[in-house]
mmCIF file of C-alpha atoms in Angstrom:
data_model
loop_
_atom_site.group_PDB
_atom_site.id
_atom_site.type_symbol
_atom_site.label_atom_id
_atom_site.label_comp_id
_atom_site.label_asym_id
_atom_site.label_seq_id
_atom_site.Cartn_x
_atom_site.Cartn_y
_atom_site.Cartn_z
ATOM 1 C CA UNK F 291 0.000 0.000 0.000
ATOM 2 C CA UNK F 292 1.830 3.068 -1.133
ATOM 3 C CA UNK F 293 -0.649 5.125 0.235
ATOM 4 C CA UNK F 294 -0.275 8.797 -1.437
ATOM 5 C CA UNK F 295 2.588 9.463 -4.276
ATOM 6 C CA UNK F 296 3.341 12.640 -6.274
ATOM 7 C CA UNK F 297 5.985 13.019 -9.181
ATOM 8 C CA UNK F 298 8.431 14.796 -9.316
ATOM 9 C CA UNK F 299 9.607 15.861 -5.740
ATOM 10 C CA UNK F 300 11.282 18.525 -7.909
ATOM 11 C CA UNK F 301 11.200 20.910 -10.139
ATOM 12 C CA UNK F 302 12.638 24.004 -11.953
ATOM 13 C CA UNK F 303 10.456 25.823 -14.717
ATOM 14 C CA UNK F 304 10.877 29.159 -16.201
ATOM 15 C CA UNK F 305 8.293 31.982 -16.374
ATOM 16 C CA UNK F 306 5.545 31.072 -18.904
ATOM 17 C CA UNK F 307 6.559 27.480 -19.424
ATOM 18 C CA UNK F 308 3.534 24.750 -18.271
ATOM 19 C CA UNK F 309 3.875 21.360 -16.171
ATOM 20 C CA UNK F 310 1.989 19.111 -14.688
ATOM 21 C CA UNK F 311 2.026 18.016 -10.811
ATOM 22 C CA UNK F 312 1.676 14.043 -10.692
ATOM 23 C CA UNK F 313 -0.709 12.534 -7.472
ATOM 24 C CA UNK F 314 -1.896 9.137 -7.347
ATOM 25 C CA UNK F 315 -3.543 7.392 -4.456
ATOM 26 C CA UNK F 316 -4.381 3.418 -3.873
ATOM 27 C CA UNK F 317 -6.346 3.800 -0.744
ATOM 28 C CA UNK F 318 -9.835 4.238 -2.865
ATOM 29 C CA UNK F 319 -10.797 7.551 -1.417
ATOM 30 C CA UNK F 320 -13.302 9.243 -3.060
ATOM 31 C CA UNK F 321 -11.864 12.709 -1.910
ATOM 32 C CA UNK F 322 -8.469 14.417 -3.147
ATOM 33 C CA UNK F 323 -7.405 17.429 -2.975
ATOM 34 C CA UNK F 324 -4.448 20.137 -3.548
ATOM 35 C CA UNK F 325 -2.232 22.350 -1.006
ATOM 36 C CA UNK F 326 0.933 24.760 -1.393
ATOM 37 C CA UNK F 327 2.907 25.198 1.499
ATOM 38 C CA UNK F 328 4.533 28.534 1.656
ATOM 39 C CA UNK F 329 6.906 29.680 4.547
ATOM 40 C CA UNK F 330 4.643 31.622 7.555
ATOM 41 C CA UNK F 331 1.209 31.013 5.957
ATOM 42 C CA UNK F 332 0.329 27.256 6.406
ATOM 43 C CA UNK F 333 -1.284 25.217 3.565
ATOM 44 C CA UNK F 334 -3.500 27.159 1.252
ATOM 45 C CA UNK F 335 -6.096 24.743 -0.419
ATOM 46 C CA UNK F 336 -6.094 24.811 -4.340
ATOM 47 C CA UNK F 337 -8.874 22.640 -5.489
ATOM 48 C CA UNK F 338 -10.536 19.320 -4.491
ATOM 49 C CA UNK F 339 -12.204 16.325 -5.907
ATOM 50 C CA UNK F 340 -14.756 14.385 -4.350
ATOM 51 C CA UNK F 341 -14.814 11.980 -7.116
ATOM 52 C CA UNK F 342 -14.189 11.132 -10.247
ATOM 53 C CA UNK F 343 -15.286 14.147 -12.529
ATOM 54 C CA UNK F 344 -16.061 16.295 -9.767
ATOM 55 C CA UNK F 345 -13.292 19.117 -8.629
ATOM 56 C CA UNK F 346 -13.841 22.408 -7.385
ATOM 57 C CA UNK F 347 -12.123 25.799 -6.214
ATOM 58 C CA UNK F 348 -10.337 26.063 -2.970
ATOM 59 C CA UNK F 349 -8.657 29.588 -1.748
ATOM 60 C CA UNK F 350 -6.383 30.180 -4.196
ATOM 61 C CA UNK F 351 -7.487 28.540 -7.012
ATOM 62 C CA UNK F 352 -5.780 30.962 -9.719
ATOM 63 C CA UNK F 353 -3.048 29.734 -11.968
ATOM 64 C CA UNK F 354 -3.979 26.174 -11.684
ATOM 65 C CA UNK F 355 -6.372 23.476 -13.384
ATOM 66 C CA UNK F 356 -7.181 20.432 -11.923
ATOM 67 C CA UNK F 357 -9.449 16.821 -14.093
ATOM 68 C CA UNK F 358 -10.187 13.709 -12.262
ATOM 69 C CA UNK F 359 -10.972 11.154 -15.008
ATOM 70 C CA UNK F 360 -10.173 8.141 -12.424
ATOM 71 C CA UNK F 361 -10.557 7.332 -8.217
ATOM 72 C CA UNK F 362 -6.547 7.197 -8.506
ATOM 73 C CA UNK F 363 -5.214 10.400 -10.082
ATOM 74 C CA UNK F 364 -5.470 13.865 -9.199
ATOM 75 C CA UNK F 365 -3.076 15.926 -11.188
ATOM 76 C CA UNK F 366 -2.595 19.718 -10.985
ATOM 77 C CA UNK F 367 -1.587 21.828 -14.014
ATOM 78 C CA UNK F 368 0.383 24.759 -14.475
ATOM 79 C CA UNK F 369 -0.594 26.518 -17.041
ATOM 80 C CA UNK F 370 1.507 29.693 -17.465
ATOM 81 C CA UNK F 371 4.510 29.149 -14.576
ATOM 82 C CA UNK F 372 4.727 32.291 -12.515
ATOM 83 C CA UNK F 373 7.303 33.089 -9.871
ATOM 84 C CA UNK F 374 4.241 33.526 -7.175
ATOM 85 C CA UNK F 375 3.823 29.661 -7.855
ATOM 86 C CA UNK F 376 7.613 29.307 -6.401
ATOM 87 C CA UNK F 377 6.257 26.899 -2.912
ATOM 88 C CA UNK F 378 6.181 23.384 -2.268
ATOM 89 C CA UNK F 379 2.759 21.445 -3.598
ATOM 90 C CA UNK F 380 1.161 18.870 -1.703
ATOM 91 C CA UNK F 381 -1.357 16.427 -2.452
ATOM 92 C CA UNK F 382 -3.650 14.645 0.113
ATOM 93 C CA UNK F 383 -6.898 12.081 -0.093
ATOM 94 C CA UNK F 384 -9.301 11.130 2.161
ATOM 95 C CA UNK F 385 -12.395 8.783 3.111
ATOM 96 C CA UNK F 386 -15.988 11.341 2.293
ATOM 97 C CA UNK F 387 -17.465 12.469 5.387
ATOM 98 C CA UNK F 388 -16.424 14.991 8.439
ATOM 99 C CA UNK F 389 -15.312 12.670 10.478
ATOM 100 C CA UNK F 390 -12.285 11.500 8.178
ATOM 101 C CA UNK F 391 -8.785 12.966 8.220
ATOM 102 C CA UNK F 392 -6.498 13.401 5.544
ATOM 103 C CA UNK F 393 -3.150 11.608 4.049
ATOM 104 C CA UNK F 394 -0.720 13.761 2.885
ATOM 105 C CA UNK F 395 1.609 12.714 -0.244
ATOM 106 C CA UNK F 396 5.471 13.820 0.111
ATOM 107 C CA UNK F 397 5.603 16.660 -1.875
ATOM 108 C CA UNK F 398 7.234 18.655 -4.904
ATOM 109 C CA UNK F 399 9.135 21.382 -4.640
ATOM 110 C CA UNK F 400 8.808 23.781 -7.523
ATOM 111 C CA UNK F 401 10.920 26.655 -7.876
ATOM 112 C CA UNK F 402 9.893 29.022 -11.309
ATOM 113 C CA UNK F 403 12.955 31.570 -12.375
ATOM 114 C CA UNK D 54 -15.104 33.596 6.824
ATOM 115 C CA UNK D 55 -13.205 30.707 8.802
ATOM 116 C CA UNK D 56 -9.839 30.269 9.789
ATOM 117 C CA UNK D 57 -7.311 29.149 12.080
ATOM 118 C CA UNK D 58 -4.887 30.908 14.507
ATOM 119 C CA UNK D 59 -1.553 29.410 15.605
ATOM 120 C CA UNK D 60 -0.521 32.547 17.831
ATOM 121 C CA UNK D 61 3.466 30.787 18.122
ATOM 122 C CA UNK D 62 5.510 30.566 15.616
ATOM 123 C CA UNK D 63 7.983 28.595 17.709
ATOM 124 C CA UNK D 64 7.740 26.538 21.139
ATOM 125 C CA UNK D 65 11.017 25.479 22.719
ATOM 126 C CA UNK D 66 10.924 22.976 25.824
ATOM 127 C CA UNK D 67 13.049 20.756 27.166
ATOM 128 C CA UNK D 68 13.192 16.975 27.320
ATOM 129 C CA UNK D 69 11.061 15.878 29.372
ATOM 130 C CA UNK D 70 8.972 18.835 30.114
ATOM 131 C CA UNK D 71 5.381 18.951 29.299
ATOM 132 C CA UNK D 72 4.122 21.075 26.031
ATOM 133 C CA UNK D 73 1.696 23.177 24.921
ATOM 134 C CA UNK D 74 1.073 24.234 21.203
ATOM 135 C CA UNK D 75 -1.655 26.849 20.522
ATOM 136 C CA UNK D 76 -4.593 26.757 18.111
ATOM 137 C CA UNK D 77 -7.696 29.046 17.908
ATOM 138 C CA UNK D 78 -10.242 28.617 15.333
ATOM 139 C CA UNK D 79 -13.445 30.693 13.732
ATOM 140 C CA UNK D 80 -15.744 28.751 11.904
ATOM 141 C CA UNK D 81 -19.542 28.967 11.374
ATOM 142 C CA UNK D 82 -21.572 25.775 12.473
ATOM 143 C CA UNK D 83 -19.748 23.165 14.527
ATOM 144 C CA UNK D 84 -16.342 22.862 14.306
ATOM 145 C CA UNK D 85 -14.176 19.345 12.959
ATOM 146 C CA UNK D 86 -10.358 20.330 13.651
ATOM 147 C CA UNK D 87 -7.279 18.126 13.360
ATOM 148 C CA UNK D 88 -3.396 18.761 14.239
ATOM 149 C CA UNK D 89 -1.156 17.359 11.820
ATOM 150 C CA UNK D 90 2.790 17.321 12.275
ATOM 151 C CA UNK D 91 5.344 17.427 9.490
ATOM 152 C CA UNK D 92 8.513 16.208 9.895
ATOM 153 C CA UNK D 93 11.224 18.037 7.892
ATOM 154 C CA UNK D 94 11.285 17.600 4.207
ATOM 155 C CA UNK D 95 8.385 15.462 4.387
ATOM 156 C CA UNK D 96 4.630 15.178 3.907
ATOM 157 C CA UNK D 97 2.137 16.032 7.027
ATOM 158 C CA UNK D 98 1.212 13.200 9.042
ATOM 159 C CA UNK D 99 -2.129 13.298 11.023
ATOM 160 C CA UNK D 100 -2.256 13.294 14.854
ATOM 161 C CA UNK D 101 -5.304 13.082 16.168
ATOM 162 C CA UNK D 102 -9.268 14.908 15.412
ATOM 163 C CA UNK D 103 -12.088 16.202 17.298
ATOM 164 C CA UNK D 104 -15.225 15.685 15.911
ATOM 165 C CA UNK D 105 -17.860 15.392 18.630
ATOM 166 C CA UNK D 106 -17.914 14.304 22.207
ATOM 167 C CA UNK D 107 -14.982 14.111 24.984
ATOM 168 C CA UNK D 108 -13.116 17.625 25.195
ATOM 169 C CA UNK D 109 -9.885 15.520 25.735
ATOM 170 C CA UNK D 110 -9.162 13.844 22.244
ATOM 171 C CA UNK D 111 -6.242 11.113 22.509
ATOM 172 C CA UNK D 112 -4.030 10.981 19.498
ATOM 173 C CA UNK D 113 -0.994 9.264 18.024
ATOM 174 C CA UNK D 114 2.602 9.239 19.327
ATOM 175 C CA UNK D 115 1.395 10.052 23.606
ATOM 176 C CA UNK D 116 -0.229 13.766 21.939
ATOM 177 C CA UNK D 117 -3.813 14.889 23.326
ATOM 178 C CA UNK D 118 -5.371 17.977 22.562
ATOM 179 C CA UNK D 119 -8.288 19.355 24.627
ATOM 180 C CA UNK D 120 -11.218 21.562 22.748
ATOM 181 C CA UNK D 121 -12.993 24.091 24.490
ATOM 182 C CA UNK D 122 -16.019 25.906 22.688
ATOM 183 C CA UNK D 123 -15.985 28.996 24.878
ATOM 184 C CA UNK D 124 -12.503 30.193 24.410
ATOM 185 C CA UNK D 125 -12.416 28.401 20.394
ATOM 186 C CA UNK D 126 -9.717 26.874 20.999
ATOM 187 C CA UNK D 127 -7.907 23.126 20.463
ATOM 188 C CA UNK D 128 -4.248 23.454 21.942
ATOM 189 C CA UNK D 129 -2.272 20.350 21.691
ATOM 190 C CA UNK D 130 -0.626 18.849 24.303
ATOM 191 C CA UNK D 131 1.478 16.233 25.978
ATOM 192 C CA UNK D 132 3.158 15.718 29.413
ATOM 193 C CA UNK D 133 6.694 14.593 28.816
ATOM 194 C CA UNK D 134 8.438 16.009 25.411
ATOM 195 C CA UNK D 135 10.753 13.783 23.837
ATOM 196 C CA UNK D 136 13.571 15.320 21.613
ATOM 197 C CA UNK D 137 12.305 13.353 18.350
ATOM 198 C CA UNK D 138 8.712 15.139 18.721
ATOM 199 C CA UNK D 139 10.880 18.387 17.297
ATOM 200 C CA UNK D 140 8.756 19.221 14.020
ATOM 201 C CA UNK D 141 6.206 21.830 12.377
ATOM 202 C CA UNK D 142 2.703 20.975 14.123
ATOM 203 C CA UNK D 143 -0.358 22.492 12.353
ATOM 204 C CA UNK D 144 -3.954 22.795 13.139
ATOM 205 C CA UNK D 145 -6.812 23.052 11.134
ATOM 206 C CA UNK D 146 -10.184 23.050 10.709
ATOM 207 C CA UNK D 147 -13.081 22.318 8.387
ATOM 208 C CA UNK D 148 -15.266 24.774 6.506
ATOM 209 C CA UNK D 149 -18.082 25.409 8.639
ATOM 210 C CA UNK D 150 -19.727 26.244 5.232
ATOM 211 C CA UNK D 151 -18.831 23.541 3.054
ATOM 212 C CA UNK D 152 -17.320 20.354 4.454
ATOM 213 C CA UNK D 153 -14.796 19.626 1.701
ATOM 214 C CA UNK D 154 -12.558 23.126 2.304
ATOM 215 C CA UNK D 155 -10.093 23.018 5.227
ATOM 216 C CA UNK D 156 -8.412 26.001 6.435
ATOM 217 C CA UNK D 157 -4.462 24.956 7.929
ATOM 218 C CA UNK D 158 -3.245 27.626 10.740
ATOM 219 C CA UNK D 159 0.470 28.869 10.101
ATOM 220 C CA UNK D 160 2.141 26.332 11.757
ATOM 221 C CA UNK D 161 4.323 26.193 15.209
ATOM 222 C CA UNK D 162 8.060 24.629 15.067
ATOM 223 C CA UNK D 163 8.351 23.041 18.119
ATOM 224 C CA UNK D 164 11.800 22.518 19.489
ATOM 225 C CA UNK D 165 12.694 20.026 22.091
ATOM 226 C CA UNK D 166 16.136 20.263 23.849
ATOM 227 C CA UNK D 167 17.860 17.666 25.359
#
């Protein structure tokens, strides 16, 4: 059980160029969702999924696109890299329902020059 | 509009000691919170939840947290502080509006010295 994985754990892009932010989970949770981490501010939520072809807007939402064509995969796209995206990205999953908490992938750390 | 206070930005105790790290929240409806702790250059790893019922919520690695609705708040806790419990700890809490949002406080680095 490899619980939650995201490719790559790093990156460098250049202003304007686009990538794609890998997160797969095998725990069959219908919820998924997307976090930066940025130093003194906490996680900030990006989007979620509760399943497949569902996502939706978290708090800063801008700059990225999310699709969920499967349970599994949850990737986030960049689609014009900014230096404001410079943070570390985290993907987590969860069980629906309140009373479920979530698991947190490892990470990528994307730096845009 | 909801969100989540960790008034510390750093806790230092020594071995041994008992610690405290800080969390106030503002959400509409009842509130779900959870401390997670992230260990450097990794992932965040839950801890432990309150959802409904005991104040005292028991959690993973000897942490406990204890809610109280009149103050908002859900400080983390634990009576003897080990030197490997040094990490970022953060609190949050779910959308009191819409279940699948969580708001994250700023996080506390919590140092333990031998």
């Amino acid at each position: 059980n490899a619980g939650v994985t995201q490719t790559p754990k790093f990156q460098v892009l250049k202003t304007g160029q686009s990538m794609t932010l890998q997160c797969a989970q095998d725990m069959n949770h219908e919820y998924m969702s997307w976090y930066r981490q940025d130093p003194g501010m906490g996680l900030r939520l990006i989007h979620y999924s509760v399943g497949a072809g569902i996502t939706d807007q978290g708090e800063v939402p801008n700059g990225y696109n999310v699709s969920r064509s499967t349970t599994e995969d949850f990737p986030l796209r960049l689609l014009s890299a900014a230096p404001s995206q410079t943070s570390v990205y985290f993907c987590a999953s969860s069980q629906t329902g309140i009373w479920y908490e979530q698991y947190f992938g490892p990470g990528t750390r994307l730096t845009v020059t | 509009a909801q969100s989540v206070a960790q008034p510390e930005d750093q806790v230092n105790v020594a071995e041994g000691n008992p610690l405290t790290v800080k969390c106030t929240y503002s959400v509409s409806g009842n509130p779900y919170l959870f401390w997670y702790v992230q260990y450097p250059n990794r992932g965040l790893q839950f801890l432990l939840k309150y959802i409904t019922g005991d104040n005292l919520v028991k959690g993973s690695y000897g942490f406990e947290a204890e809610f109280n609705k009149s103050q908002t708040s859900f400080h983390l806790k634990k009576p003897s502080a080990l030197v490997s419990d040094s990490a970022l700890y953060f609190c949050a809490v779910r959308d009191g509006d819409n279940f699948n949002k969580f708001y994250f406080g700023s996080g506390t680095k919590l140092n333990v010295k031998p």
